[in-house]
PDB file of C-alpha atoms in Angstrom:
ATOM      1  CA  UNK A   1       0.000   0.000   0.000  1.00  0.00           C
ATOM      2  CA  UNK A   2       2.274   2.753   0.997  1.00  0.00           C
ATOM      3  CA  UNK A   3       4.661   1.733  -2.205  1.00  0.00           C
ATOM      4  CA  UNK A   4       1.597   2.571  -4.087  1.00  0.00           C
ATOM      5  CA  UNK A   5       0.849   5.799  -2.254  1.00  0.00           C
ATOM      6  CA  UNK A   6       4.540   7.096  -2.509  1.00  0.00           C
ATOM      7  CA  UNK A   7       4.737   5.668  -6.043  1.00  0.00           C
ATOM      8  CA  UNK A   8       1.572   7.352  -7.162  1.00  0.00           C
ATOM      9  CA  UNK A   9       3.247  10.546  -5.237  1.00  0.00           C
ATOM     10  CA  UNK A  10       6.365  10.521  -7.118  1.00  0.00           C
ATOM     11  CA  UNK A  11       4.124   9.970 -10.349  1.00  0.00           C
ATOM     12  CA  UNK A  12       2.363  13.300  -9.466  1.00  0.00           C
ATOM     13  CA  UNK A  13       5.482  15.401  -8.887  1.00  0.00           C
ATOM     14  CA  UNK A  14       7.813  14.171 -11.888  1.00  0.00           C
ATOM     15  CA  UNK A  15       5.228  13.615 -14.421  1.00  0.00           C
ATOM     16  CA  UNK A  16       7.272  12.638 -17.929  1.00  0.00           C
ATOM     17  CA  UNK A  17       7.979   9.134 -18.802  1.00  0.00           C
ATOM     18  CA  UNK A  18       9.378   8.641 -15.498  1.00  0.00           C
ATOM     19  CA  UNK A  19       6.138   9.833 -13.476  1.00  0.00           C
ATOM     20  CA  UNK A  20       3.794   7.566 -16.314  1.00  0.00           C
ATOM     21  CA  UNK A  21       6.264   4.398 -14.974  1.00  0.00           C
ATOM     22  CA  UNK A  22       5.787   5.425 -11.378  1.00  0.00           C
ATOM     23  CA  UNK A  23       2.140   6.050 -12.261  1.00  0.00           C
ATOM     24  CA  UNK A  24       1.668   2.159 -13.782  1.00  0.00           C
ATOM     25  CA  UNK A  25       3.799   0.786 -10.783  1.00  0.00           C
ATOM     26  CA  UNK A  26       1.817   2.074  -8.172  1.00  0.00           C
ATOM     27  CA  UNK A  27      -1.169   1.318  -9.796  1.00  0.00           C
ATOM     28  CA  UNK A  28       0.100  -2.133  -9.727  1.00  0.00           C
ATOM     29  CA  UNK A  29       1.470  -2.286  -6.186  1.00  0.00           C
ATOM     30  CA  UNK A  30      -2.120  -0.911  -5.023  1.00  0.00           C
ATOM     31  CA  UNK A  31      -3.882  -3.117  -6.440  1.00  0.00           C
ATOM     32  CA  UNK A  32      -1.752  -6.097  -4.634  1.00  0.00           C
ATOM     33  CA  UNK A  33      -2.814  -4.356  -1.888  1.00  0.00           C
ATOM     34  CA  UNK A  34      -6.350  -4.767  -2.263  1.00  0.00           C
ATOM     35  CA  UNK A  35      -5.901  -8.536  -2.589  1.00  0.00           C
ATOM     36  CA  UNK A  36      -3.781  -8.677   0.688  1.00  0.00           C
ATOM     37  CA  UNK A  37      -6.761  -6.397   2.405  1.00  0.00           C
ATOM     38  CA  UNK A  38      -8.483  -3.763   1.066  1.00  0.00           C
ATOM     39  CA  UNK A  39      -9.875  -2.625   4.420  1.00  0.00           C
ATOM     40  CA  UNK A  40      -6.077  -2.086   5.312  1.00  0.00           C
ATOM     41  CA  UNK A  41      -5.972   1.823   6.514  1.00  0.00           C
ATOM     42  CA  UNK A  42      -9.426   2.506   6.281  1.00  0.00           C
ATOM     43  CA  UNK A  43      -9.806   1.326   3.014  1.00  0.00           C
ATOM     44  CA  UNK A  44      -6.603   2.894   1.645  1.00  0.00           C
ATOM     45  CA  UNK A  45      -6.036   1.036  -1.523  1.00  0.00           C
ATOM     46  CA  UNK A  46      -9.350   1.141  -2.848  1.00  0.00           C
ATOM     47  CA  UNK A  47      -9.456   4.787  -1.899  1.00  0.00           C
ATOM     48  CA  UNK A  48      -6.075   5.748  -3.636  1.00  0.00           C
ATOM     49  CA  UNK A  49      -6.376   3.493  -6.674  1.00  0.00           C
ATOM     50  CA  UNK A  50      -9.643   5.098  -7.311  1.00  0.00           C
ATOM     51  CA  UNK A  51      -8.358   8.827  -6.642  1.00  0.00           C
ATOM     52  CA  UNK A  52      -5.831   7.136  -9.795  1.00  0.00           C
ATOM     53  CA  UNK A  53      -8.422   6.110 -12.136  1.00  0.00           C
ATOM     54  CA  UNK A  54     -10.122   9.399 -11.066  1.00  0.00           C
ATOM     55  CA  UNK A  55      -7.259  11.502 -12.420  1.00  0.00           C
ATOM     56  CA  UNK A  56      -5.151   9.520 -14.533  1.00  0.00           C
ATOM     57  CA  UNK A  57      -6.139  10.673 -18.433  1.00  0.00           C
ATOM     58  CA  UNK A  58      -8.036   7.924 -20.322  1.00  0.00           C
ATOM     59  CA  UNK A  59      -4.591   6.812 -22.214  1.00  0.00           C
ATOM     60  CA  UNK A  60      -3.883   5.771 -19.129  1.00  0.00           C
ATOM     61  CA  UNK A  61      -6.513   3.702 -17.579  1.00  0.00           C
ATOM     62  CA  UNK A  62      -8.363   6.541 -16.163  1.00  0.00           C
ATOM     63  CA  UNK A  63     -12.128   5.573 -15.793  1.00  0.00           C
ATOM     64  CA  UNK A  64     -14.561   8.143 -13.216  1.00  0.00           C
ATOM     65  CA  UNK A  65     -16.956   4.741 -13.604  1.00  0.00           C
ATOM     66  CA  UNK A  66     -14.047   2.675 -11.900  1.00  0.00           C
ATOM     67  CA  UNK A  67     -13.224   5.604  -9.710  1.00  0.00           C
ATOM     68  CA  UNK A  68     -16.854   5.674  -8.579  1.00  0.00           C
ATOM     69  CA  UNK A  69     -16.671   2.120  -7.992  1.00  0.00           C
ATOM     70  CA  UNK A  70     -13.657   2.224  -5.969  1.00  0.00           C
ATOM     71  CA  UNK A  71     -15.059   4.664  -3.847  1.00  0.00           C
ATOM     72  CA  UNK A  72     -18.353   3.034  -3.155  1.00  0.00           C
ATOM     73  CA  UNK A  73     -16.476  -0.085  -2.000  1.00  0.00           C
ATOM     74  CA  UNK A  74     -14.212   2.017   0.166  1.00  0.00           C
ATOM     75  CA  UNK A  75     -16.974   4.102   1.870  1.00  0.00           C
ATOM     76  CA  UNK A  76     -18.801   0.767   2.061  1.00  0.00           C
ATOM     77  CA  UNK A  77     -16.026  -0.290   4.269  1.00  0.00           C
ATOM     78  CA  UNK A  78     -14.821   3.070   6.097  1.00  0.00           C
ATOM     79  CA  UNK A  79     -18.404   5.238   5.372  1.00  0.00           C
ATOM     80  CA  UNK A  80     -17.081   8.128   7.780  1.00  0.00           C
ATOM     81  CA  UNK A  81     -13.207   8.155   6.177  1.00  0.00           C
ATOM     82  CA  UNK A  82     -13.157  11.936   5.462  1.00  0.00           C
ATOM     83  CA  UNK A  83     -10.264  11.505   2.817  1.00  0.00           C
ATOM     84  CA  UNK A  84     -12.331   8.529   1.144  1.00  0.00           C
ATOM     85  CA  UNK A  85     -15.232  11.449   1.501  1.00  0.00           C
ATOM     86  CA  UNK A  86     -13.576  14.398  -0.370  1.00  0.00           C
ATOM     87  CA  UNK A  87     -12.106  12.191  -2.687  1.00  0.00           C
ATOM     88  CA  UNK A  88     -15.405  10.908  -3.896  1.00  0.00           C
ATOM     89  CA  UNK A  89     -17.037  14.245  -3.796  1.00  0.00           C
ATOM     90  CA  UNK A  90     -14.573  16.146  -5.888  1.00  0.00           C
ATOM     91  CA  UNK A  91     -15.372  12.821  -8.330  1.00  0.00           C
ATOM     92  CA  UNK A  92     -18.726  13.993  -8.010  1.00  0.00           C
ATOM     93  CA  UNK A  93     -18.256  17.250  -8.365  1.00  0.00           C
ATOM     94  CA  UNK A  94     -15.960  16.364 -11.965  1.00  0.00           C
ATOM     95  CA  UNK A  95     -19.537  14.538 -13.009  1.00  0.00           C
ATOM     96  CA  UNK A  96     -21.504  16.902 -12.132  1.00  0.00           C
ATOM     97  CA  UNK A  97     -23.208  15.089  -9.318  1.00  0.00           C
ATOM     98  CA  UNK A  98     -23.625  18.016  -7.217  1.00  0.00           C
ATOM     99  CA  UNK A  99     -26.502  17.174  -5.005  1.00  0.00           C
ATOM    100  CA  UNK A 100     -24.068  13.640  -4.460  1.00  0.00           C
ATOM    101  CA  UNK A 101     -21.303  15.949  -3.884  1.00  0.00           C
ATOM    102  CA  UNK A 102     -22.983  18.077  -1.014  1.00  0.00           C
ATOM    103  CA  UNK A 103     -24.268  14.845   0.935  1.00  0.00           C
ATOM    104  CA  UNK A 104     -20.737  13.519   0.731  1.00  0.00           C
ATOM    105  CA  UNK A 105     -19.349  16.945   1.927  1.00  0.00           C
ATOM    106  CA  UNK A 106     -21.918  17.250   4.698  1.00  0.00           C
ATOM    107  CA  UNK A 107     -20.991  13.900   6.342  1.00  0.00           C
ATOM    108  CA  UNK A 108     -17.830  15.767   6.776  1.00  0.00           C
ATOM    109  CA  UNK A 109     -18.416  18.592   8.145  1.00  0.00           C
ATOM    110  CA  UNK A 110     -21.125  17.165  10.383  1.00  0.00           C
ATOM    111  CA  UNK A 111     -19.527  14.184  11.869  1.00  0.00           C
ATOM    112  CA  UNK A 112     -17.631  13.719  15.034  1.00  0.00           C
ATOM    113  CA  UNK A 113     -13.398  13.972  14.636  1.00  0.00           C
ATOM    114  CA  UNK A 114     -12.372  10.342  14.753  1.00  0.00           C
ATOM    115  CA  UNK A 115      -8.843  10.571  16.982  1.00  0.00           C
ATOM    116  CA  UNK A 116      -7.248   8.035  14.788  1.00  0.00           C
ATOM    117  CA  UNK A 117      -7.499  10.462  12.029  1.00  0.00           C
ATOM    118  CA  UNK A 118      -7.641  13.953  13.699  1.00  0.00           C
ATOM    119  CA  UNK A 119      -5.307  15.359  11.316  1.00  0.00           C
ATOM    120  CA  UNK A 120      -6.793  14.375   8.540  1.00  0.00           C
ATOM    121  CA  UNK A 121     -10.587  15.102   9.713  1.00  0.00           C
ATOM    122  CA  UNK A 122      -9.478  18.948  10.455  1.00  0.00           C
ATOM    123  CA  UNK A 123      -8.021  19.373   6.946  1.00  0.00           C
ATOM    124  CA  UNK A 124     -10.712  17.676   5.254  1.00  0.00           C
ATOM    125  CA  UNK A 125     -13.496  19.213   7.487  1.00  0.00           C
ATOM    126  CA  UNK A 126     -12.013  23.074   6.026  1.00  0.00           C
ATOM    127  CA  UNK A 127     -12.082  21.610   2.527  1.00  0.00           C
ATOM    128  CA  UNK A 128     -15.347  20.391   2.698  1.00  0.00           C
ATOM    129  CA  UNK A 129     -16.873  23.708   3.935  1.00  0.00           C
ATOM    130  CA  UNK A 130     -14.561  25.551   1.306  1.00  0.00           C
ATOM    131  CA  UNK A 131     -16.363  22.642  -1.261  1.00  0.00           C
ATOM    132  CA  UNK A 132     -19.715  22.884  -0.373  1.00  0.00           C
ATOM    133  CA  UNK A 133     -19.298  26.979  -0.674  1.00  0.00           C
ATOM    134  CA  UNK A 134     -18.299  26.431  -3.881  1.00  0.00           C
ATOM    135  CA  UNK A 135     -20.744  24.608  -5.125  1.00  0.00           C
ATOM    136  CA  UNK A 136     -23.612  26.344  -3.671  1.00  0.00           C
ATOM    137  CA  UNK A 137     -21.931  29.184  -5.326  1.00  0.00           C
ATOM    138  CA  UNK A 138     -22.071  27.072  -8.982  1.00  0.00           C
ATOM    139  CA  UNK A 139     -26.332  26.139  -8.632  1.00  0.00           C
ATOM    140  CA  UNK A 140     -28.503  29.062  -9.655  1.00  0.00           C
TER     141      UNK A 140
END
């Protein structure tokens, strides 16, 4: 998992031929991952392999469907993760899912901070406010 994540890191940074190889390695690694256990960190390969497919152009694999599907299995298994939460809101958001988008973003900002993930759950909880202003901004 965490080759994946720092793979799919490096991939982001670099970009090139060097970042699509890191890109198609961690895509790889993560999905080893998921057969070890995808409910490893809170669902944490199905989460970042779909954030990939989310963002990755089509030459490359990317699929929103697949992404969407990723997501649903990880919120299936973690349903309060707030990173597995933005993640598939901004998804929604890309689709034009907004209604989606502001249920996702209001389980954010309305739920309790889980300790284990404090830090993550106070920089999520800002995004999802600065999210949901955005899009309430975007409907008529």
């Amino acid at each position: 998992f965490w080759v994946g994540v720092n793979l799919a890191l490096f991939a982001e940074a670099r970009g090139g031929i060097r970042g699509v190889k890191a890109f198609q390695s961690a895509r790889t690694e993560l999905k080893r991952a998921i057969e070890i256990d995808e409910r490893y960190h809170g669902a944490g390969p199905l989460r970042v392999l779909g954030r990939l497919s989310h963002k990755a152009p089509r030459i490359l694999g990317g699929s929103r469907n697949r992404s969407r599907q990723l997501f649903d299995r990880a919120l299936a298994i973690a349903p309060s993760n707030s990173v597995t939460l933005i993640y598939a809101a901004e998804l929604a958001i890309a689709n034009g899912e907004i209604d989606r988008a502001a249920k996702l973003l209001r389980q954010i900002v309305d739920s309790p901070i889980d300790t284990e993930w404090e830090f993550e759950y106070n920089r999520d909880q800002v995004l999802a406010r600065s999210l949901l202003e955005r899009i309430s901004a975007d409907v008529p």
